[in-house]
Short mmCIF file of C-alpha atoms in Angstrom, two decimals:
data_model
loop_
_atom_site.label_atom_id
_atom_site.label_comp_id
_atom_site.label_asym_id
_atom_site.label_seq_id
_atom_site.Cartn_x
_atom_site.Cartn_y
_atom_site.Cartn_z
CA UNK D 37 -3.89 -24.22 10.77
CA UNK D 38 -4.52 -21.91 7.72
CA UNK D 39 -4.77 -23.48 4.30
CA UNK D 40 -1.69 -22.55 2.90
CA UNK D 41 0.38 -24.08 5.83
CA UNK D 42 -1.56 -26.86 5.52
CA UNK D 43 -1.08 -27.03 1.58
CA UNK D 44 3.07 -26.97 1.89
CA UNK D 45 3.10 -29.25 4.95
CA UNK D 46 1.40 -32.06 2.90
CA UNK D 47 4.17 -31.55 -0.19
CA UNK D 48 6.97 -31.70 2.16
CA UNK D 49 7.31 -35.90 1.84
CA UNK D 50 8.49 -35.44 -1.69
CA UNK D 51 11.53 -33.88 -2.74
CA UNK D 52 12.16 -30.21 -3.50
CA UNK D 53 15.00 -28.57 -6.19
CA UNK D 54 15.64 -25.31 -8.48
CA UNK D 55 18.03 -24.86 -10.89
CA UNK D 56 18.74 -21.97 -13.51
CA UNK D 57 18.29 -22.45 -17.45
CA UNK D 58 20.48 -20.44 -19.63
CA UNK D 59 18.22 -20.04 -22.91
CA UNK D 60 19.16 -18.69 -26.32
CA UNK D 61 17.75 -18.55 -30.23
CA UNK D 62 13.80 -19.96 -30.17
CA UNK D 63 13.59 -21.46 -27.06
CA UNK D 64 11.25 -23.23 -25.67
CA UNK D 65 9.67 -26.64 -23.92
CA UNK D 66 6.65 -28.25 -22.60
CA UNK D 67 6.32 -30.15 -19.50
CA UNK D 68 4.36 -33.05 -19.13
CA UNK D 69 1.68 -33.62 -15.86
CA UNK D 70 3.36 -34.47 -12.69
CA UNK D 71 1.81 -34.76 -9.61
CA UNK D 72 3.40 -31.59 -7.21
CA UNK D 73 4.04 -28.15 -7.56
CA UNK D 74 6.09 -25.65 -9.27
CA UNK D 75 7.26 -22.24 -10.37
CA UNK D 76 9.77 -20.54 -13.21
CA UNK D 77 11.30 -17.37 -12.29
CA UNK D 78 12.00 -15.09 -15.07
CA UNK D 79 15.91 -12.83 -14.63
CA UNK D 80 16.48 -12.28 -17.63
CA UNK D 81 14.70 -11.75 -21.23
CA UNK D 82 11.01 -12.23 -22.07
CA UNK D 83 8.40 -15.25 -22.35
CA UNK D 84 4.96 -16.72 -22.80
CA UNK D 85 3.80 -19.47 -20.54
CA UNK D 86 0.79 -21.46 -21.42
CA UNK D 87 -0.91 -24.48 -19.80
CA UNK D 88 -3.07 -27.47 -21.37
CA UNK D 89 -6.96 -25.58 -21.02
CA UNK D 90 -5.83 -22.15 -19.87
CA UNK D 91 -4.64 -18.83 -21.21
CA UNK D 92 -1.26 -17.99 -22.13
CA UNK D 93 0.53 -15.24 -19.66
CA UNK D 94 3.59 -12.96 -21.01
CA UNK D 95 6.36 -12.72 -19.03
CA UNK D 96 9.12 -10.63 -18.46
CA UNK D 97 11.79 -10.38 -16.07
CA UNK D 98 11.34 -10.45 -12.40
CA UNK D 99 8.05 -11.92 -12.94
CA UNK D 100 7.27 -15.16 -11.45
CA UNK D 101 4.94 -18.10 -13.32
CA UNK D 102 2.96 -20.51 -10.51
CA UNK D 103 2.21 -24.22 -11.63
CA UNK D 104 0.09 -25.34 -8.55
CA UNK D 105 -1.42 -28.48 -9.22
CA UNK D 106 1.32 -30.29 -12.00
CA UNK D 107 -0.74 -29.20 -15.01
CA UNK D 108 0.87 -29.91 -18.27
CA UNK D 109 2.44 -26.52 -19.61
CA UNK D 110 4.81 -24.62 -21.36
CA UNK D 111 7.17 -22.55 -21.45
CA UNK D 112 8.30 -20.23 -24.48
CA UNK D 113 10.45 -17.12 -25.88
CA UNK D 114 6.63 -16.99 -28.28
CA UNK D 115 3.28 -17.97 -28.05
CA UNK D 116 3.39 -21.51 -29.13
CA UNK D 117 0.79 -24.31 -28.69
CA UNK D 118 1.65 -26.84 -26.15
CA UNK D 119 1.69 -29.71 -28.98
CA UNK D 120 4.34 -27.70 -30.79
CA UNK D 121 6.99 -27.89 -28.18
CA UNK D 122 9.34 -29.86 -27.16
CA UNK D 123 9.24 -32.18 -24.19
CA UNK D 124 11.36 -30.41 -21.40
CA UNK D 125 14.58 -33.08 -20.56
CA UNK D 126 16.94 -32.31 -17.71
CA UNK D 127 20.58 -32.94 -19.23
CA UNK D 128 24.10 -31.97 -17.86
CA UNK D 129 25.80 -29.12 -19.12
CA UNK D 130 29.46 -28.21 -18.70
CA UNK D 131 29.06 -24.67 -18.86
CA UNK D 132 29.52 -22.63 -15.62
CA UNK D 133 28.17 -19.64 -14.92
CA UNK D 134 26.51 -16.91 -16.89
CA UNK D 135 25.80 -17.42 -20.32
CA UNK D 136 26.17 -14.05 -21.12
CA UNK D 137 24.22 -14.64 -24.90
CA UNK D 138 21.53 -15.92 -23.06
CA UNK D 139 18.30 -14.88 -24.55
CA UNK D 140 16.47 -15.61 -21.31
CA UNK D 141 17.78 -16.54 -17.92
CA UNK D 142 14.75 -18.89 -15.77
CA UNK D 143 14.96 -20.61 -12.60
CA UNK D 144 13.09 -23.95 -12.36
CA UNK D 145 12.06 -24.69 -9.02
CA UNK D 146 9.63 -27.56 -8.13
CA UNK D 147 8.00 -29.86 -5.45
CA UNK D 148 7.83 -33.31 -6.69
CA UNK D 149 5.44 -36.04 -5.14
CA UNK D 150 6.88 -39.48 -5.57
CA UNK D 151 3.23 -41.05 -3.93
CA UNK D 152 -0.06 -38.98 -2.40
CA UNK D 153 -1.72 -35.90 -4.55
CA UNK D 154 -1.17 -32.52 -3.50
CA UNK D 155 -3.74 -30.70 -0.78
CA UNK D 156 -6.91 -29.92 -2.73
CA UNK D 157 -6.66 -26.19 -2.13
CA UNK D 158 -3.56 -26.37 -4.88
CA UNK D 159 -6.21 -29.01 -7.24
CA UNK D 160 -8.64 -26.52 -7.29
CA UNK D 161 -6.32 -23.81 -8.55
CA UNK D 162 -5.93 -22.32 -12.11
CA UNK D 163 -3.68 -24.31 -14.09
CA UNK D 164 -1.08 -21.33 -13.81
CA UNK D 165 -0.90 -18.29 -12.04
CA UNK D 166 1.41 -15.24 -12.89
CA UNK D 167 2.76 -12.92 -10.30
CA UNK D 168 4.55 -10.01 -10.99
CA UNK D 169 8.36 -9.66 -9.71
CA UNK D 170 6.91 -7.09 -7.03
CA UNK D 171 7.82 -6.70 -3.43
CA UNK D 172 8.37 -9.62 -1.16
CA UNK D 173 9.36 -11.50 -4.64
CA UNK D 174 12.54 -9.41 -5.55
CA UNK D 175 13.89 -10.15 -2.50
CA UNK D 176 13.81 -14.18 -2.54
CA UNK D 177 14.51 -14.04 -6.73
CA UNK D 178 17.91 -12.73 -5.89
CA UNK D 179 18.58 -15.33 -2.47
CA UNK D 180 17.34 -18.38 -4.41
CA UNK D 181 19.16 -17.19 -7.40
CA UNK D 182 22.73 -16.65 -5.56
CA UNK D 183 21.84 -20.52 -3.95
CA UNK D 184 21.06 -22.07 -7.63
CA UNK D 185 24.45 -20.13 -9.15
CA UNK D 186 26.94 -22.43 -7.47
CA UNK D 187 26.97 -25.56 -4.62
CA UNK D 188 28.33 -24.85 -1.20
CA UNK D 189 27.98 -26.64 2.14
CA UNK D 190 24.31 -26.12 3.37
CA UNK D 191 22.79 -25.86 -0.57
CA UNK D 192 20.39 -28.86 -0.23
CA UNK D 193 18.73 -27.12 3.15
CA UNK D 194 18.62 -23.30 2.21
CA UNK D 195 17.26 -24.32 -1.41
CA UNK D 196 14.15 -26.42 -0.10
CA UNK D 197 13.74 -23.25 2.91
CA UNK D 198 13.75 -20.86 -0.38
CA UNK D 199 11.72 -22.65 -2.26
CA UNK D 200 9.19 -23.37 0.63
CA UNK D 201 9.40 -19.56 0.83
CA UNK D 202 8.73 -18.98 -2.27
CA UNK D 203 5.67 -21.03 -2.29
CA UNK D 204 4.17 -19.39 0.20
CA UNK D 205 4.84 -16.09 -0.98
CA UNK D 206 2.90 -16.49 -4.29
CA UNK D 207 -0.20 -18.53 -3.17
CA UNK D 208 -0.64 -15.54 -0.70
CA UNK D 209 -0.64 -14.03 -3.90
CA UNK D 210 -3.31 -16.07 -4.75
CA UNK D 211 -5.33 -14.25 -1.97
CA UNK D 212 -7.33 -17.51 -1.14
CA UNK D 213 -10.82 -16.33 0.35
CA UNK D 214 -10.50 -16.38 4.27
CA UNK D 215 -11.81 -18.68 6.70
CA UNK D 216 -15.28 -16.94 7.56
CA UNK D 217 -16.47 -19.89 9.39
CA UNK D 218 -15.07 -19.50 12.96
CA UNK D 219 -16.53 -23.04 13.74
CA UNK D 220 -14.68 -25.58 10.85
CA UNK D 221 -11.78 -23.30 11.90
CA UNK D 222 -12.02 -24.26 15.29
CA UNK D 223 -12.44 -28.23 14.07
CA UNK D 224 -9.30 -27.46 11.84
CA UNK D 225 -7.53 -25.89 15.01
CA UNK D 226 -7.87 -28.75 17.03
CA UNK D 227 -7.21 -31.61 14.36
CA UNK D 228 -4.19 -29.82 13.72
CA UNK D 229 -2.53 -29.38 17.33
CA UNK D 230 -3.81 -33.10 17.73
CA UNK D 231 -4.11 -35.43 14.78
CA UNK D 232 -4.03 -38.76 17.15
CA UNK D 233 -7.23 -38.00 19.14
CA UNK D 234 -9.93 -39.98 18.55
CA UNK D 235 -11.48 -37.63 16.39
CA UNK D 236 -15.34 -38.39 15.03
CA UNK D 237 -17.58 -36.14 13.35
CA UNK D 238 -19.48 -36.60 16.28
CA UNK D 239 -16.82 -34.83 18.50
CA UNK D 240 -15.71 -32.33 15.89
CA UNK D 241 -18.97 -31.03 15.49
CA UNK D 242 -18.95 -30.42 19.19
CA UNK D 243 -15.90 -28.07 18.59
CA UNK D 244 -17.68 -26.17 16.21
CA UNK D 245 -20.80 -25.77 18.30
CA UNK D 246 -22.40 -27.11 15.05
CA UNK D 247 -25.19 -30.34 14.12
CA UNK D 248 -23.49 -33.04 12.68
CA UNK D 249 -25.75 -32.65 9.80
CA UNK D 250 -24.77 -28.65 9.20
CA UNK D 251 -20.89 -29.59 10.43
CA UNK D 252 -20.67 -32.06 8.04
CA UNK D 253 -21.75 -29.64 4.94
CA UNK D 254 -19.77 -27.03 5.72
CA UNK D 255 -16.89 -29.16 6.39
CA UNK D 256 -16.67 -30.74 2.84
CA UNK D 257 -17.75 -27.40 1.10
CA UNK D 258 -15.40 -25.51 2.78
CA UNK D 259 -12.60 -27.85 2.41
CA UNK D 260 -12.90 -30.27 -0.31
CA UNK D 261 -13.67 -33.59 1.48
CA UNK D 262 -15.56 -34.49 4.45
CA UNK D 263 -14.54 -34.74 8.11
CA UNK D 264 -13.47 -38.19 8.67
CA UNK D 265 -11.20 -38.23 4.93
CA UNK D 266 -9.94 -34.64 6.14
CA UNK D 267 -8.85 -36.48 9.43
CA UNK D 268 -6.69 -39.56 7.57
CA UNK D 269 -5.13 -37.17 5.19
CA UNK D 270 -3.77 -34.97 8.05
CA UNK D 271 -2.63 -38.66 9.84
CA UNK D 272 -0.89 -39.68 7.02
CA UNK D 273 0.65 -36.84 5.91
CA UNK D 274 2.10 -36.35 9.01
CA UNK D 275 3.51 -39.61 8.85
CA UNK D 276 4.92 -39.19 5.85
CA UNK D 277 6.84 -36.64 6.86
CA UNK D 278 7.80 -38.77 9.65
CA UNK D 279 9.04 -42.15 7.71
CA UNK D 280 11.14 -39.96 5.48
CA UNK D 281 12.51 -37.48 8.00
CA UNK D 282 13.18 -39.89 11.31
CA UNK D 283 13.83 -43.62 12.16
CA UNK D 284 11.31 -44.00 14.52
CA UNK D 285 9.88 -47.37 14.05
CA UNK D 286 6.89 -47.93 12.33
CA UNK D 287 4.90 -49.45 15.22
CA UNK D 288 6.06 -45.46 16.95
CA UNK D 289 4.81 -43.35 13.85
CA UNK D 290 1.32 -45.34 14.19
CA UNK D 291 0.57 -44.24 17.48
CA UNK D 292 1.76 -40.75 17.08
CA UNK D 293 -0.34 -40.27 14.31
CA UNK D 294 -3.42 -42.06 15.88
CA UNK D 295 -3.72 -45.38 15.02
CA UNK D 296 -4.50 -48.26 17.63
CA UNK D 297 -1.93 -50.52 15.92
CA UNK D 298 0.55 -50.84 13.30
CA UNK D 299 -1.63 -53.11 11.52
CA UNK D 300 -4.04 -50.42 11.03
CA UNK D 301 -1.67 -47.66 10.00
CA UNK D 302 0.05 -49.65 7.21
CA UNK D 303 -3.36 -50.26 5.40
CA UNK D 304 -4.53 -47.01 5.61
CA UNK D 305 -1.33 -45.44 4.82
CA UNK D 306 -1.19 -48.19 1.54
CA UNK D 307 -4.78 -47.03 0.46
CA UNK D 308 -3.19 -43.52 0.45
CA UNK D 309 0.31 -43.80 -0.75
CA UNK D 310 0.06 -47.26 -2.78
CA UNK D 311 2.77 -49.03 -1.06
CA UNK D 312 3.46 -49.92 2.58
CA UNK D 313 5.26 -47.52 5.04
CA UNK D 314 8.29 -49.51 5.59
CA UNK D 315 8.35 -49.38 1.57
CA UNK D 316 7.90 -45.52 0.88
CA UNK D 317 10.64 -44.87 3.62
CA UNK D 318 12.90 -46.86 1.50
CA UNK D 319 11.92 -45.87 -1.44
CA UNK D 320 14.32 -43.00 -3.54
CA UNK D 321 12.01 -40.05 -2.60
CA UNK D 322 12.37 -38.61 -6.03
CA UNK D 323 12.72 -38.17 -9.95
CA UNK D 324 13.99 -35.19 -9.73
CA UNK D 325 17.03 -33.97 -11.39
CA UNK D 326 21.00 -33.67 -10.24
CA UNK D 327 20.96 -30.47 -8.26
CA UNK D 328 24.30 -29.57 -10.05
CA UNK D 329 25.06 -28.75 -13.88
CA UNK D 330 21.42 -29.55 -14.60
CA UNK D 331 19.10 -27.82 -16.88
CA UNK D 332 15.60 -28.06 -18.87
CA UNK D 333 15.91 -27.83 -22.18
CA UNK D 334 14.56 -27.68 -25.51
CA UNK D 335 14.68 -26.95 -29.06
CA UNK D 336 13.18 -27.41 -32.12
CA UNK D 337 14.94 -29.86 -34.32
CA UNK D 338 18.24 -29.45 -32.39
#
């Protein structure tokens, strides 16, 4: 299980979306912290994008702009400070189509988490990340930009396929350093193909052909929390994944997941997501906008 599979996996209980922004005159917004992941695609025009403690990025079109971790940014036809911008608000519009006096053209696309944090590998990411609208790119601009133009049967599922697509696309960008360690990525191998074992650092360490002692180090360095913490997360995530996307009952997703009893599960999985299971797979998985006639917006005393 490589990191980046591992990062998307674990975003894939909240709820995805995109849609375009038609922008004219001095546009601009700022978007406040959220806890998930997302991206602005520039078709059309020029920009600066800027996030709270970073540096500011120009953009132009066909380049892409990475938020990994929910870092407050913004998002501007000029270089503007963050404070002087207006809070980004989703609001209906009437308009269809192109607007063809659009100053810019951007698709907003986003992974929202409603409860959990995103994978540390995104955490420990710049604030923002530009890519330029080079190879593999251009070719998933103009699919997810035909998907966000107009609603037709099968929108909802090819928009959160594009958008996991995208995602993975530009944190390969990222070139994350490769796993040099062939022993944590054997322990990673075989959490992965079997989160329900009865996993201890004990055992993992054995798949490593490591100490515990040296196991343990390079676990947490390597990864960003030690063995045993690494183990839950994958559990729970999981069944996330599983309360949202199935009706298996709960007493089911325990045991698959590797839990003795359902007891168990639900206080682990309330430690990590703040409400019971039966809750979060009730709960509206999102605060995300309308797919349809939707845009982010802003303007300066407008």
């Amino acid at each position: 299980m490589d990191v980046i599979t591992e990062a998307i996996g674990g975003l894939r209980s909240g709820v995805s979306y995109a849609h375009r922004v038609d922008e004219t005159d001095d546009w601009g917004w700022s978007h406040p912290p959220f806890e998930g992941v997302g991206f602005y695609v520039l078709l059309h025009g020029e920009g600066w994008a800027a996030a709270e403690n970073g540096p500011s990025y120009r953009v132009t079109a066909g380049d892409v702009v990475l938020c990994p971790n929910g870092a407050r940014h913004g998002f501007s036809r000029r270089p503007r400070p963050l404070d002087d911008l207006p809070t980004c608000r989703h609001e209906k519009t009437a308009a269809e189509g192109e607007d063809r006096n659009a100053e810019a053209r951007v698709i907003c696309g986003a992974y929202r988490l409603t409860r959990g944090r995103v994978h540390p590998f995104l955490r420990g990411m710049p604030p923002l990340v530009a890519v330029p609208g080079l190879g593999a790119e251009r070719a998933l601009v103009a699919l997810l930009g035909q998907e966000v133009a107009e609603e037709r049967h099968g929108t909802a599922a090819t928009r959160a396929a594009l958008i996991d697509l995208m995602l993975v696309t530009l944190l390969r960008s990222y070139a994350p350093p490769e796993e040099d360690d062939p022993g944590i990525a054997a322990a990673l191998d075989a959490i992965h193909e079997n989160p329900r074992a009865p996993w201890s650092v004990r055992r993992l360490s054995e798949v490593a052909g490591l100490s515990r002692t040296v196991f343990t180090g390079r676990f947490s360095s390597s990864i960003g929390k030690p063995p045993m913490a690494y183990v839950s997360s994958v559990r729970l995530d999981l069944a996330a994944r599983l309360l949202r996307g199935t009706t298996r009952p709960l007493s089911a997703i325990a045991h698959e997941v590797g839990y003795a009893s359902e007891f168990a599960f639900a206080a682990a999985f309330r430690r990590e997501y703040g409400v019971p299971p039966g809750r979060f797979r009730h709960e509206t998985p999102a605060e995300a906008p309308s797919q349809e006639g939707t845009r982010c917006s802003g303007r300066w005393g407008r």
